[in-house]
mmCIF file of C-alpha atoms in Angstrom:
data_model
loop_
_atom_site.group_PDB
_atom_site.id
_atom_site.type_symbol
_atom_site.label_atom_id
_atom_site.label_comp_id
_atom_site.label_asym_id
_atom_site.label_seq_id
_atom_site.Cartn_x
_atom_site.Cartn_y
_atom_site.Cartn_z
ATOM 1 C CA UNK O 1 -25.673 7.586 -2.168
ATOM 2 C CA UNK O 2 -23.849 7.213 0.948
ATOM 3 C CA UNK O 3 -20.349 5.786 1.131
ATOM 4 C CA UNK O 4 -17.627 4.392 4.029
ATOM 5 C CA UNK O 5 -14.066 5.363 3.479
ATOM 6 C CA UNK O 6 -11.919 3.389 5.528
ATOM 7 C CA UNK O 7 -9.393 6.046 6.106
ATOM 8 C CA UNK O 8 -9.190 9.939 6.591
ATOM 9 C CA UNK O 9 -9.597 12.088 3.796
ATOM 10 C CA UNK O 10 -9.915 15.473 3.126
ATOM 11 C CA UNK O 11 -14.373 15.510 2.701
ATOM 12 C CA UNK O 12 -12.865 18.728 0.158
ATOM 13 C CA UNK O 13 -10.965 15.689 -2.003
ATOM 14 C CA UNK O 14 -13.917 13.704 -1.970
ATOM 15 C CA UNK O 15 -16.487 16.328 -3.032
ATOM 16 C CA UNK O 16 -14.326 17.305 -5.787
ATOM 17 C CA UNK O 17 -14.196 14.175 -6.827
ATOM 18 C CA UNK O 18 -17.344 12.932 -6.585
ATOM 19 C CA UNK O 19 -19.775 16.102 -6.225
ATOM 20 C CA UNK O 20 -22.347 16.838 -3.932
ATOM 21 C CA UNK O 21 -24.596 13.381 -4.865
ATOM 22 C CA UNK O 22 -22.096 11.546 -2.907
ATOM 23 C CA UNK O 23 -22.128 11.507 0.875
ATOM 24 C CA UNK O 24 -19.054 10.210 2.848
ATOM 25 C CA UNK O 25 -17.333 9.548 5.945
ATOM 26 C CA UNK O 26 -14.434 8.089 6.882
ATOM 27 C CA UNK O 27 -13.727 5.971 9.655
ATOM 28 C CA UNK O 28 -9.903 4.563 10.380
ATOM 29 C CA UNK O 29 -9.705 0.816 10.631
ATOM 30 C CA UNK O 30 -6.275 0.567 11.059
ATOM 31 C CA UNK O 31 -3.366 2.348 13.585
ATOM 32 C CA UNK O 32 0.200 2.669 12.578
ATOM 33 C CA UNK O 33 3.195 3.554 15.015
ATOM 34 C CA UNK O 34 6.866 3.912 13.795
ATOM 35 C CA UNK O 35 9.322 1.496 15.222
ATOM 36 C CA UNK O 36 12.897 3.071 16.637
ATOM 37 C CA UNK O 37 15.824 0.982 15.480
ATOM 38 C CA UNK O 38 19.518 2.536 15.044
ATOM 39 C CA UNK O 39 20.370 2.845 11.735
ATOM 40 C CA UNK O 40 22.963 0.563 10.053
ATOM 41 C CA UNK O 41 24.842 0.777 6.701
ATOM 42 C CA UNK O 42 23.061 0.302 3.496
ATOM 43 C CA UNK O 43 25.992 -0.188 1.313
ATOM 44 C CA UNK O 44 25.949 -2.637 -1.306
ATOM 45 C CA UNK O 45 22.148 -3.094 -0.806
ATOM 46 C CA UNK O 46 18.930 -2.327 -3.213
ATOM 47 C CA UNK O 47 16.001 -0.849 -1.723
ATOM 48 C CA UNK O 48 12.044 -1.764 -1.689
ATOM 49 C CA UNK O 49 9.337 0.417 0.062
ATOM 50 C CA UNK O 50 5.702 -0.989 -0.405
ATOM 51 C CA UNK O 51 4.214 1.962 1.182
ATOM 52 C CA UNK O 52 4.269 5.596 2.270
ATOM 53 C CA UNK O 53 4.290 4.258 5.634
ATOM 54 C CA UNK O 54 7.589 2.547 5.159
ATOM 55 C CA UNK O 55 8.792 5.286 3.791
ATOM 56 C CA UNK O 56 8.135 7.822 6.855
ATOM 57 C CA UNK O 57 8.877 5.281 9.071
ATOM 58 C CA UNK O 58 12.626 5.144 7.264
ATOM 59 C CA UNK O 59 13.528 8.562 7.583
ATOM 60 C CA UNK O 60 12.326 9.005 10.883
ATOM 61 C CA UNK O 61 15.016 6.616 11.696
ATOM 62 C CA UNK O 62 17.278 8.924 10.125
ATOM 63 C CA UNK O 63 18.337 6.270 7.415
ATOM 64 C CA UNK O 64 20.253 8.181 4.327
ATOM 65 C CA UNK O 65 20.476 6.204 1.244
ATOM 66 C CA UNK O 66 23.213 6.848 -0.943
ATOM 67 C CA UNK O 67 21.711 8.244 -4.699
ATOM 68 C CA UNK O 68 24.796 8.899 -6.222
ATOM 69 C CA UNK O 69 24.463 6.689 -9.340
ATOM 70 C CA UNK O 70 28.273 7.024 -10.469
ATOM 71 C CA UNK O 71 28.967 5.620 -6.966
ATOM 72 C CA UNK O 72 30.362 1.854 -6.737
ATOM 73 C CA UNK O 73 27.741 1.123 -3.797
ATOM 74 C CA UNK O 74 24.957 3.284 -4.845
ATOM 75 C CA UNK O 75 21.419 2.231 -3.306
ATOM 76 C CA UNK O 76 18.623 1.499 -6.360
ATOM 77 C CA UNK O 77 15.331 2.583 -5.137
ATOM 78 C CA UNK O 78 12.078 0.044 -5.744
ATOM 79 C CA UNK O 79 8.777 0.931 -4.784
ATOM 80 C CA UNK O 80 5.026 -0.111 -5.049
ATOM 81 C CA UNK O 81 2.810 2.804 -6.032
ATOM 82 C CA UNK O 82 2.467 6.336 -7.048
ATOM 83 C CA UNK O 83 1.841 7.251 -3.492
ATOM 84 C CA UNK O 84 4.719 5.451 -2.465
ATOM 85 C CA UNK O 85 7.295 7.175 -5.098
ATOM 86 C CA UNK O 86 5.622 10.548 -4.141
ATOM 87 C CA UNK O 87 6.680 9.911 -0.608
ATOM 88 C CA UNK O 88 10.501 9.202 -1.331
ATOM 89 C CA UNK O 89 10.271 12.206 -3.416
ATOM 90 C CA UNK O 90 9.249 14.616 -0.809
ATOM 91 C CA UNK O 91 12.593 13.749 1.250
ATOM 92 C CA UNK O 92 14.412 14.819 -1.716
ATOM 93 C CA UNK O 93 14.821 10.425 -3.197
ATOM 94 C CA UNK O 94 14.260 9.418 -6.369
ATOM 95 C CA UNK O 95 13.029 5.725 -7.434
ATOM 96 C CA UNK O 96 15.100 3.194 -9.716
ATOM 97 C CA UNK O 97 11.865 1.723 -10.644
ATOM 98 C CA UNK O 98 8.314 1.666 -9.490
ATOM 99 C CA UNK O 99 5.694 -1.203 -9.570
ATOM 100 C CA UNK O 100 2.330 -1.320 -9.685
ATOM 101 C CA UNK O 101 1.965 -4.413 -6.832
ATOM 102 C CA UNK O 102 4.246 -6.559 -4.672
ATOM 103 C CA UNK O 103 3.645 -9.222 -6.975
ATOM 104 C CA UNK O 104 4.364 -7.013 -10.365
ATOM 105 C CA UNK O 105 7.307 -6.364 -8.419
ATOM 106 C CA UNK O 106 8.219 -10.018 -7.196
ATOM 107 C CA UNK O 107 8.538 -10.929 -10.940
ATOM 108 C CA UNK O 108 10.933 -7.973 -12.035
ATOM 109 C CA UNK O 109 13.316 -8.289 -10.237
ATOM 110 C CA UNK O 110 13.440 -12.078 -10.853
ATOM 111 C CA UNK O 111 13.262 -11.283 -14.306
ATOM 112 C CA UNK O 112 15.899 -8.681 -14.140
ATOM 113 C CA UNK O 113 17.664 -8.143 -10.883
ATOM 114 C CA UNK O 114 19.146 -11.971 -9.484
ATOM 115 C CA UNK O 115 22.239 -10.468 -8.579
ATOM 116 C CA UNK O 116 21.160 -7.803 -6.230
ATOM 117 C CA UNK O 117 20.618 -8.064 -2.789
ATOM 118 C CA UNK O 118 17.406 -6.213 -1.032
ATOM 119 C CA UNK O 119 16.140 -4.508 2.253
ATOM 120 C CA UNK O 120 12.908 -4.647 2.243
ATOM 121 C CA UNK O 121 11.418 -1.628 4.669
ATOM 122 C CA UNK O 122 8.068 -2.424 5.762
ATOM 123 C CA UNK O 123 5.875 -2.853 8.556
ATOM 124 C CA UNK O 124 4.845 -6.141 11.073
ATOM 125 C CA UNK O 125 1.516 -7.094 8.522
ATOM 126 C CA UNK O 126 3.814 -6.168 4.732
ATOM 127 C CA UNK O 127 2.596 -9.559 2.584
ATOM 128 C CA UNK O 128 4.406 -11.996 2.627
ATOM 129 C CA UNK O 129 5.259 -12.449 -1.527
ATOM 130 C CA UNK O 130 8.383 -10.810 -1.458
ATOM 131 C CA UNK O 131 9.928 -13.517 0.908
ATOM 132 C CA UNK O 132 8.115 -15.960 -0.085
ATOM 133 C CA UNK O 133 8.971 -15.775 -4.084
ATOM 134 C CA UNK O 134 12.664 -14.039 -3.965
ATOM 135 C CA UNK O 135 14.624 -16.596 -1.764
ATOM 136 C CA UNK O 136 13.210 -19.218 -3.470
ATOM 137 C CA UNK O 137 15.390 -17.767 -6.405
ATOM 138 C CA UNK O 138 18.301 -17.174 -4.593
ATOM 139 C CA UNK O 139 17.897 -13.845 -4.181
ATOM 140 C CA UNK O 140 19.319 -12.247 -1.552
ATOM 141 C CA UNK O 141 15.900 -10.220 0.733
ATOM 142 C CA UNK O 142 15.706 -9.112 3.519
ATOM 143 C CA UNK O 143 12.732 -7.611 5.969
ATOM 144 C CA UNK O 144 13.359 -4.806 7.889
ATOM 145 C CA UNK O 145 10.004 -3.844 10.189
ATOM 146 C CA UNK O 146 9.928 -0.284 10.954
ATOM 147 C CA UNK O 147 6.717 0.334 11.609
ATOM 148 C CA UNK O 148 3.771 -1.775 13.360
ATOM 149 C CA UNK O 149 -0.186 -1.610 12.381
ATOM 150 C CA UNK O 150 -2.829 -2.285 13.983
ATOM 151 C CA UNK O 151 -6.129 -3.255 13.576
ATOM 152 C CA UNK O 152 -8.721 -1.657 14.886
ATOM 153 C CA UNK O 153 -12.212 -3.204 14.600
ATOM 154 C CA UNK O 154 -14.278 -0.804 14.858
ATOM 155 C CA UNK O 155 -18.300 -1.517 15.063
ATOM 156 C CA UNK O 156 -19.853 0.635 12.256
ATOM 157 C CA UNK O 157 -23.881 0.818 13.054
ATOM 158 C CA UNK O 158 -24.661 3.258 10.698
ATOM 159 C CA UNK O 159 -25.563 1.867 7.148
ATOM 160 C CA UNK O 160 -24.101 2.244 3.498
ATOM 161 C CA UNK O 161 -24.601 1.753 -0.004
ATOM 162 C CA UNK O 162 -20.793 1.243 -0.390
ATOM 163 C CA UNK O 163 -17.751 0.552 0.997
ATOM 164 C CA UNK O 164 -13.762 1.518 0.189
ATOM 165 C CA UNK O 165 -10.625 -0.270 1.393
ATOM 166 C CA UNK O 166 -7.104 0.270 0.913
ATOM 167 C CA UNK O 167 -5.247 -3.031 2.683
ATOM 168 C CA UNK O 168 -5.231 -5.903 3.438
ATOM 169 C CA UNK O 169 -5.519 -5.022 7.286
ATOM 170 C CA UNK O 170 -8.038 -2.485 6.697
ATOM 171 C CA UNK O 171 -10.281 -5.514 5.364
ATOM 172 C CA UNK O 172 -9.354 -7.409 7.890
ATOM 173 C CA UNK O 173 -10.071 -5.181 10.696
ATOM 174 C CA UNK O 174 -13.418 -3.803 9.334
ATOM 175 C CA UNK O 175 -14.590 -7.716 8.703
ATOM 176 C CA UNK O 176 -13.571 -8.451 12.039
ATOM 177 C CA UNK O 177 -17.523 -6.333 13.753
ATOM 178 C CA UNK O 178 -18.926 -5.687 10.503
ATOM 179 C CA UNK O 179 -20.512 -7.279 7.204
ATOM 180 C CA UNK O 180 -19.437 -7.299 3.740
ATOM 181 C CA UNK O 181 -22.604 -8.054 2.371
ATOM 182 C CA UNK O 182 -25.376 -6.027 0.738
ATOM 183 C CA UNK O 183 -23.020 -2.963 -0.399
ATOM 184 C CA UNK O 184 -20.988 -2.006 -3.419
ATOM 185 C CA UNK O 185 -17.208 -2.789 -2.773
ATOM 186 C CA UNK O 186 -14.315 -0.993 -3.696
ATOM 187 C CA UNK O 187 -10.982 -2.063 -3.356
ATOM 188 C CA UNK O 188 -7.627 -0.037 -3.952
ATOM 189 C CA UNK O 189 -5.332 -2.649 -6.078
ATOM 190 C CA UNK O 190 -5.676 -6.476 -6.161
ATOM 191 C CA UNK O 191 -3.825 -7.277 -3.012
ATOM 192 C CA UNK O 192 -6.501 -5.687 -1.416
ATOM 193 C CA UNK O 193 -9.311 -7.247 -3.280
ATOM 194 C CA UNK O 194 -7.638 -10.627 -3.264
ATOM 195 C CA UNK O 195 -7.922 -9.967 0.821
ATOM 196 C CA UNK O 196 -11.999 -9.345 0.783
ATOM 197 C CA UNK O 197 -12.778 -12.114 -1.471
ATOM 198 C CA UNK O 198 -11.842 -14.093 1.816
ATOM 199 C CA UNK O 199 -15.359 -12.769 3.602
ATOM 200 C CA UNK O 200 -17.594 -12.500 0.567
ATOM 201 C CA UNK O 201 -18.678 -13.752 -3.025
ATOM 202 C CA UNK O 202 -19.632 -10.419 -3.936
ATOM 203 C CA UNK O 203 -18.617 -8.833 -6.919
ATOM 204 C CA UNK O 204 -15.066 -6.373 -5.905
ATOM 205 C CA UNK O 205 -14.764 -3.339 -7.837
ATOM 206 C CA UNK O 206 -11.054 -3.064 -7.873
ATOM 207 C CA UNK O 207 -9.010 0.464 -9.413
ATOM 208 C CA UNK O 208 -6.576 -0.022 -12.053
ATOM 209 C CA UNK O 209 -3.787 2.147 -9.891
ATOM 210 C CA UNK O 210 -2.490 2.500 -6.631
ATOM 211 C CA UNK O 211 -4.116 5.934 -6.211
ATOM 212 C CA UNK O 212 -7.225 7.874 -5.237
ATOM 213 C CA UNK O 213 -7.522 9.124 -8.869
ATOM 214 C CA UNK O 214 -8.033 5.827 -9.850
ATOM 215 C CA UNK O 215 -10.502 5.158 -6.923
ATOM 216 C CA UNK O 216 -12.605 8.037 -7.186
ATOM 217 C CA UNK O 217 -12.756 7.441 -11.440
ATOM 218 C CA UNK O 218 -14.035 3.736 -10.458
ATOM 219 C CA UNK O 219 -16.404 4.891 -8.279
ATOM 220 C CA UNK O 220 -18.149 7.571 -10.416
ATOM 221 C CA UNK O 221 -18.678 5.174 -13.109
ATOM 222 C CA UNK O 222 -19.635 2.164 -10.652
ATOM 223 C CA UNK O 223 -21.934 3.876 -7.823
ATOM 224 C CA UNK O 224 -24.654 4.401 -9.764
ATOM 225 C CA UNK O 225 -24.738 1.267 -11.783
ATOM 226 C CA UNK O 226 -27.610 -1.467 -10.551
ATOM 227 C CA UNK O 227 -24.919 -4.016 -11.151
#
């Protein structure tokens, strides 16, 4: 069976994870470039990232939050995904609390956090639910673009049995040359999958988690199936 990735990953990742019955390559459908803006003051303010993008993009900018909980103007940390939380950890952040999805995320703070106020770091295509939903609740949100993507569009001629996105973009850009139909397709989180039910009826195999574990688990029970 031979599958598209539509990003780089390690081929030693994917051949532990799905064994030598699986062939795979990887082609990047979407570009992402950090913006440069000076950094300003984050007191008073509660954080989201909604990607490890985000993330890089923040400390390159050589933004510091402030983690000391006991402090009056601490920053609370909210992200979307494992990936995401993994990311903040590695420059030495913790996360408040972390969602599964932007809309998961959309309803707790609703639910729970109306009287904080939120910088959202994200890039130029971030969904729009946070500031579409949070406003609307008087909630005080805020965008902060710190990093652009682009799409791509690359022609793939070569043919597969499957296919594997991870955004919105990436869907986007690979539907832009390239058809949906007649493979197996695998989608990293509903965002995603909502985004590719746009350019086909086809049945979406969407992971439970933001992750590759999850990904690679769906596709070893999926890939073989004649569903």
């Amino acid at each position: 069976m031979k599958i598209l990735f539509t990003k780089n990953i390690d081929p030693v990742i994917i051949s532990k994870a799905l064994g030598e019955d699986i062939t795979a390559d990887c082609v990047e459908v979407i570009k992402t470039t950090p913006i440069i803006i000076p950094p300003f003051d984050l007191k008073n303010y509660s954080l989201i990232f909604t990607s490890v993008n985000g993330v890089a993009a923040f400390f390159k900018n050589r933004f510091r939050p402030n983690e000391d909980f006991t402090a009056k103007n601490y920053n609370k940390i909210y992200c979307v995904g494992d990936k995401t939380k993994k990311a903040l950890r590695k420059n030495g952040f913790g996360t408040f609390k972390v969602l599964k999805n932007a809309d998961v995320l959309s309803q707790f703070i609703i639910g729970h956090c109306q009287h904080e106020q939120f910088l959202h770091f994200c890039g130029n295509l971030a969904i729009n639910v946070l500031d579409k939903d949070l406003p609307l609740q008087n909630i005080k949100y805020k965008k902060v673009t710190i990093y652009n993507t682009e799409e791509i569009n690359p022609l793939i001629t070569e043919k597969y049995h499957a296919a594997v996105f991870f955004s919105p973009s990436g869907v986007r850009s690979f539907a832009k040359q390239n058809s949906l139909e007649n493979m197996k397709l695998f989608s990293i989180g509903e965002t995603t999958s909502g985004e590719l039910r746009n350019y086909t009826k086809g049945k979406i195999f969407t992971s439970e988690d933001n992750n590759l574990t999850s990904i690679f688990e769906l596709i070893r029970k999926e890939a073989w199936s004649n569903d």
